[in-house]
PDB file of C-alpha atoms in Angstrom:
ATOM      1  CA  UNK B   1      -8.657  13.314 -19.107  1.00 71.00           C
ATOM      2  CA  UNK B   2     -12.017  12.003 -19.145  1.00 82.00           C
ATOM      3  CA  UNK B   3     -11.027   9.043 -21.373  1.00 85.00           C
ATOM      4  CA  UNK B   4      -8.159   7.938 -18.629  1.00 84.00           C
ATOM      5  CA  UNK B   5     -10.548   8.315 -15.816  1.00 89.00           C
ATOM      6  CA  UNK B   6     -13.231   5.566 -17.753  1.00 92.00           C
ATOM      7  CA  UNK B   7     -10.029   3.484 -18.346  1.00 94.00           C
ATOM      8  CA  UNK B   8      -8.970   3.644 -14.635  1.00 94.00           C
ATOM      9  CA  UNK B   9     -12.465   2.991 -13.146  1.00 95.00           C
ATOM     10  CA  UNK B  10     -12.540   0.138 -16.017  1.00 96.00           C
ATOM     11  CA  UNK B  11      -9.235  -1.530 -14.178  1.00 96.00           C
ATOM     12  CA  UNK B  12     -10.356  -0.809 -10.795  1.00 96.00           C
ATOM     13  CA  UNK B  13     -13.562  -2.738 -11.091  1.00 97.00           C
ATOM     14  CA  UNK B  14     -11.511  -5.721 -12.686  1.00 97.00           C
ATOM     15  CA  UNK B  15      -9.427  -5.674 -10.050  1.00 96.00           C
ATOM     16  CA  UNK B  16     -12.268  -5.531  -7.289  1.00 95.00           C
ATOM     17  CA  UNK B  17     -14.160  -8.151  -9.388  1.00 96.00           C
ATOM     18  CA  UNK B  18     -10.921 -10.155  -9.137  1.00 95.00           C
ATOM     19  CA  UNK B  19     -11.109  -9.853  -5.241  1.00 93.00           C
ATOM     20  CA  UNK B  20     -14.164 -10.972  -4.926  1.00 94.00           C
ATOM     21  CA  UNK B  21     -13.797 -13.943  -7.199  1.00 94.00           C
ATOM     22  CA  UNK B  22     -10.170 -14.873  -5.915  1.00 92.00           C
ATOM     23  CA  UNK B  23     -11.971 -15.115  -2.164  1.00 90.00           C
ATOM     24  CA  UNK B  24     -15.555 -16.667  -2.909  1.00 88.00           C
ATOM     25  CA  UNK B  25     -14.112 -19.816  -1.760  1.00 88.00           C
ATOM     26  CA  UNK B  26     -12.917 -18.821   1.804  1.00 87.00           C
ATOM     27  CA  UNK B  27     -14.924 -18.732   4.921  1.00 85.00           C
ATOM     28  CA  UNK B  28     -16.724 -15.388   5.501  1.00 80.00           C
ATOM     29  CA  UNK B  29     -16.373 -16.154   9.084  1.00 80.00           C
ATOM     30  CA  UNK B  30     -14.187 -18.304  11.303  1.00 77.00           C
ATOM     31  CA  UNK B  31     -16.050 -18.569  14.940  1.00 78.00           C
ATOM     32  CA  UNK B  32     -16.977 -15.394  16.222  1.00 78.00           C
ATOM     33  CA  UNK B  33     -13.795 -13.476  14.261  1.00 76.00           C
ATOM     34  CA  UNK B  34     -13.927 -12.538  10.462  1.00 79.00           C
ATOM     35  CA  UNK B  35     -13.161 -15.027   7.931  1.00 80.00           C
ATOM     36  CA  UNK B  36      -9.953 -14.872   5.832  1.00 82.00           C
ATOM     37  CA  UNK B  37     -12.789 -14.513   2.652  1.00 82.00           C
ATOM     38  CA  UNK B  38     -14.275 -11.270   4.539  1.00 86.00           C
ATOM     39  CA  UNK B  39     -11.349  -8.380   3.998  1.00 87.00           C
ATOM     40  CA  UNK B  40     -10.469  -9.374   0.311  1.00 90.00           C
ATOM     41  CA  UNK B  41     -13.990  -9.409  -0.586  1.00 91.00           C
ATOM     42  CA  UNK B  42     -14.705  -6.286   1.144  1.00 93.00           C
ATOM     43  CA  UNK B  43     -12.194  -4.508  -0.360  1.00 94.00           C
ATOM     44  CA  UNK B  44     -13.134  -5.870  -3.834  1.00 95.00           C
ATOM     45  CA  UNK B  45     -16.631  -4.180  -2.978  1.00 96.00           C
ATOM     46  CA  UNK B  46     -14.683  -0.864  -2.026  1.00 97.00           C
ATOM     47  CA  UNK B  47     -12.609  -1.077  -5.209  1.00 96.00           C
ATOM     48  CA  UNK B  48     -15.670  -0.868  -7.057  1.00 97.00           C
ATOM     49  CA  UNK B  49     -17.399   1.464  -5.468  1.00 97.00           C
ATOM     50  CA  UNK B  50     -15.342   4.031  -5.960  1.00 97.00           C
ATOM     51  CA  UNK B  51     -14.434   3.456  -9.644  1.00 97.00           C
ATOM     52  CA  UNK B  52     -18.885   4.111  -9.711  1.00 97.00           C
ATOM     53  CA  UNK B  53     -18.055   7.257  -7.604  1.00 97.00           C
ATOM     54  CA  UNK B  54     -14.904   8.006 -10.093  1.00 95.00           C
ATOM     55  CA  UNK B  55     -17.342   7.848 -12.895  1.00 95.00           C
ATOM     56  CA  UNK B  56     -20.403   9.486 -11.657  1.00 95.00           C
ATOM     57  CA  UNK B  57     -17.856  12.559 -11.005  1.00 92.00           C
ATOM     58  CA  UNK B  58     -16.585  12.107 -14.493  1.00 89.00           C
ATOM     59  CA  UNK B  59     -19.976  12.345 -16.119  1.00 91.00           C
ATOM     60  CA  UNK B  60     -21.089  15.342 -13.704  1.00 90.00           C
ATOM     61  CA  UNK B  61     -17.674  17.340 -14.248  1.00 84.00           C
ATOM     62  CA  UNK B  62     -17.797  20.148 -16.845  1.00 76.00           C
ATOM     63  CA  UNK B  63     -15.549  19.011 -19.915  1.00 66.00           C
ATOM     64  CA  UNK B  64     -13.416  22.801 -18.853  1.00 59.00           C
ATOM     65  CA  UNK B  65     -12.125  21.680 -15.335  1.00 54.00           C
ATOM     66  CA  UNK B  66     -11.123  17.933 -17.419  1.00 51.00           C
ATOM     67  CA  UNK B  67      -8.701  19.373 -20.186  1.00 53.00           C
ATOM     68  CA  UNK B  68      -6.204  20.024 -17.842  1.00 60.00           C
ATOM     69  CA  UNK B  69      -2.354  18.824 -18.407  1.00 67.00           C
ATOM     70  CA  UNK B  70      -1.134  16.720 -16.313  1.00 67.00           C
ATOM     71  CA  UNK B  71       2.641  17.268 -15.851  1.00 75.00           C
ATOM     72  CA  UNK B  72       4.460  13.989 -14.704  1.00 78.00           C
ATOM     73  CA  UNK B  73       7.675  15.177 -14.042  1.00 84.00           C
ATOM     74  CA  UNK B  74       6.893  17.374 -11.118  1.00 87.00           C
ATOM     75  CA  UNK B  75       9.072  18.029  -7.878  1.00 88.00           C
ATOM     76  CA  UNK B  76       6.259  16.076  -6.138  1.00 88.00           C
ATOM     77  CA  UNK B  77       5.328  13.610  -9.005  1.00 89.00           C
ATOM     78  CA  UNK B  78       9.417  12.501  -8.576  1.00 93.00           C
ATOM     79  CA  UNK B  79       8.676  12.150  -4.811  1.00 94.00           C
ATOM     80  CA  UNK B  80       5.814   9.722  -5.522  1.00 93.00           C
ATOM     81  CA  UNK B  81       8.058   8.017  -8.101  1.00 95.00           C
ATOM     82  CA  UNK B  82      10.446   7.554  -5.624  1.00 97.00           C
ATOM     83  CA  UNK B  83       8.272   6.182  -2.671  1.00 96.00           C
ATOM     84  CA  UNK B  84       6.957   3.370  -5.092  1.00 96.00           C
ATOM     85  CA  UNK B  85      10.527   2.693  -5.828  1.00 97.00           C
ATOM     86  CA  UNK B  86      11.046   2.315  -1.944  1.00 97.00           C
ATOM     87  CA  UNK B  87       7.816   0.219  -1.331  1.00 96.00           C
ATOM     88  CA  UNK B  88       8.943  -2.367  -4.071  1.00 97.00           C
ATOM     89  CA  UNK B  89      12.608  -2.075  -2.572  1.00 97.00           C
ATOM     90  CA  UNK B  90      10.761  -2.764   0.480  1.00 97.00           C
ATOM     91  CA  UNK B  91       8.840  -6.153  -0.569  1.00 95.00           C
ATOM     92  CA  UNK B  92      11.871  -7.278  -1.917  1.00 96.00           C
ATOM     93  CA  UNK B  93      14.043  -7.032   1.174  1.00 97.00           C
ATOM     94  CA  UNK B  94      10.882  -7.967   2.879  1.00 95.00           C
ATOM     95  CA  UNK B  95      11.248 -11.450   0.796  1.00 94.00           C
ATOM     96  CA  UNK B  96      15.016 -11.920   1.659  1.00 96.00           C
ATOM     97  CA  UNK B  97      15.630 -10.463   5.143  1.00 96.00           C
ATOM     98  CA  UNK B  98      12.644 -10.863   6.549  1.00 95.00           C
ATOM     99  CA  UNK B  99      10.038  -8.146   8.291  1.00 96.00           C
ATOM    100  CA  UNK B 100      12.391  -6.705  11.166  1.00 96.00           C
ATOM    101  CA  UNK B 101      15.386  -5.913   8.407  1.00 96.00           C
ATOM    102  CA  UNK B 102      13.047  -4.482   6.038  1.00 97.00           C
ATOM    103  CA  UNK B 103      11.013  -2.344   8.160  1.00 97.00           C
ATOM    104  CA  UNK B 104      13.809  -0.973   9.960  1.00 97.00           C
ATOM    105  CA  UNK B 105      15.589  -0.032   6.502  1.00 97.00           C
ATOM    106  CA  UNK B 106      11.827   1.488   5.027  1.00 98.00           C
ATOM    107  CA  UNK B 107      11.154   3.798   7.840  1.00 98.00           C
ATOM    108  CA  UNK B 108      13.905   6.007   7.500  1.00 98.00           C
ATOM    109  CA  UNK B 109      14.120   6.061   4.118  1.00 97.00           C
ATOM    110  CA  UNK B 110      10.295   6.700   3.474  1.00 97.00           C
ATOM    111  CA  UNK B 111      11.506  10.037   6.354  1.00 97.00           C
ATOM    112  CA  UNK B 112      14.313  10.953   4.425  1.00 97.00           C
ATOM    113  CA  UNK B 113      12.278  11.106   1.324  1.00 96.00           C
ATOM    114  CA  UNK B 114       9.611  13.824   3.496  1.00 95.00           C
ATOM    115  CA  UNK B 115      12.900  15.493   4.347  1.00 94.00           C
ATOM    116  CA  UNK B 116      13.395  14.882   7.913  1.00 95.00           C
ATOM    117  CA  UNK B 117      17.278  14.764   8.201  1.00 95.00           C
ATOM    118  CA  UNK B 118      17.573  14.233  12.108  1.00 96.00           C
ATOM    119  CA  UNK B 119      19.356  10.601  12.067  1.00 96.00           C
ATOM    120  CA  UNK B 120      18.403  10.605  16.143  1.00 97.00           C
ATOM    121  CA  UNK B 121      14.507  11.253  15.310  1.00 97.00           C
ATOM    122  CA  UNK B 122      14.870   8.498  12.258  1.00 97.00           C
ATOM    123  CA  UNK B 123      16.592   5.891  14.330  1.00 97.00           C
ATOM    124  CA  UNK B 124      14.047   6.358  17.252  1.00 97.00           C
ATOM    125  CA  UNK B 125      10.987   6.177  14.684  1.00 97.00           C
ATOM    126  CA  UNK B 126      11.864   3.032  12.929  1.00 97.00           C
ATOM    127  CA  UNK B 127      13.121   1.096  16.169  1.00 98.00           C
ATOM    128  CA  UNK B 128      10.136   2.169  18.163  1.00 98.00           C
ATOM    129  CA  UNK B 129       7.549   1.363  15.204  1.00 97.00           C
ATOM    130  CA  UNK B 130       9.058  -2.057  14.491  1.00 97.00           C
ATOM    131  CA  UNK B 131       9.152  -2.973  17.996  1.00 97.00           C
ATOM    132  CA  UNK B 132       5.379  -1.820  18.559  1.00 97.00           C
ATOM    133  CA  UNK B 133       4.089  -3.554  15.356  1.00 96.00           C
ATOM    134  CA  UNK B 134       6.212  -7.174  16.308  1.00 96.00           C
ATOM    135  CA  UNK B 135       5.125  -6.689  20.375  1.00 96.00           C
ATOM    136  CA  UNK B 136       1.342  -6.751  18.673  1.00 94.00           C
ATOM    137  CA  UNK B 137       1.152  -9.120  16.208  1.00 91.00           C
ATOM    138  CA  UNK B 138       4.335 -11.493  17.659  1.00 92.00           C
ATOM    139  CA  UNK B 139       3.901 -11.268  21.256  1.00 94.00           C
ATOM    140  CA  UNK B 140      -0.036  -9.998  21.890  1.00 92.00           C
ATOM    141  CA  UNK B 141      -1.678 -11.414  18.361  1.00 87.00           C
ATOM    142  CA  UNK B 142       0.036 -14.547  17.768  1.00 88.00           C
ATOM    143  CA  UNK B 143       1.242 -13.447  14.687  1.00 88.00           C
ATOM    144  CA  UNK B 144       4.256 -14.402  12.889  1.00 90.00           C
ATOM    145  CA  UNK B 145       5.810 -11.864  10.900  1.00 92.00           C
ATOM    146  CA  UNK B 146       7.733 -12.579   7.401  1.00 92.00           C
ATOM    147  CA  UNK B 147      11.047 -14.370   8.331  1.00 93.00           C
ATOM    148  CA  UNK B 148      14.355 -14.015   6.423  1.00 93.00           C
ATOM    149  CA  UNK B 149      14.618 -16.746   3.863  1.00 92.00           C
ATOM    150  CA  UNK B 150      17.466 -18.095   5.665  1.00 89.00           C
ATOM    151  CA  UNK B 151      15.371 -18.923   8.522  1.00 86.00           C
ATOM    152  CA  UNK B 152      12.422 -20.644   6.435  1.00 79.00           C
TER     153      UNK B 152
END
């Protein structure tokens, strides 16, 4: 186990070095609101902190607590499975049909995955979430949301 966690702090810090590379040339600040260079490049910074804190722990951890199998095939490791499944099903209808479409087909589905069966409380969720995030960012923010690709 201790092997995997070096190789997963290893790609984490790539990928946080990446960040920060990818958004050196953006503005850190635009006015008096954050930059479109500030949130990739602080999240690069977060990446790699915690593949340090992921290897600190690994180097402090007895070797016992370490040798531990990990099962992947798991009742809950399948639910995880699944949800990625849904979130890439998600970008992809995202992509086609736009952020109203997509959202309204994700919400339920993510609930029906956590078991809630109650098609009333499912319908109400996703239409009052969707509405709430495009009344902020649409209507309050100024924010366009991803339109179908029929409408680009």
């Amino acid at each position: 186990m201790k092997k995997w966690s070096y190789i997963i702090a290893c790609v984490t810090t790539i990928i946080g070095g990446t960040f920060i590379y990818l958004s050196k040339d953006f503005p850190q600040k635009a006015g008096n609101a954050p930059g479109p260079g500030l949130w990739p490049g602080l999240l690069g910074a977060v990446l790699i902190g915690l593949s340090l804190i992921l290897v600190i722990s690994t180097l402090t951890t007895k070797k016992t607590s370490m040798m531990e199998n990990m099962v992947l095939l798991t009742v809950p490791i399948k639910r995880v499975y699944k949800l990625m499944g849904i979130t890439i099903a998600f970008t992809v209808i995202l992509y086609f049909f736009g952020f109203v479409i997509a959202t309204l087909l994700f919400i339920p589905a993510v609930m029906y995955l956590l078991e809630v069966r109650s098609l009333k409380y499912m319908v109400t969720t996703s239409l009052l979430v969707t509405t709430f995030i495009y009344v902020v960012f649409v209507l309050i923010l100024n924010i366009p949301l991803p339109k179908p690709i029929f409408f680009r």
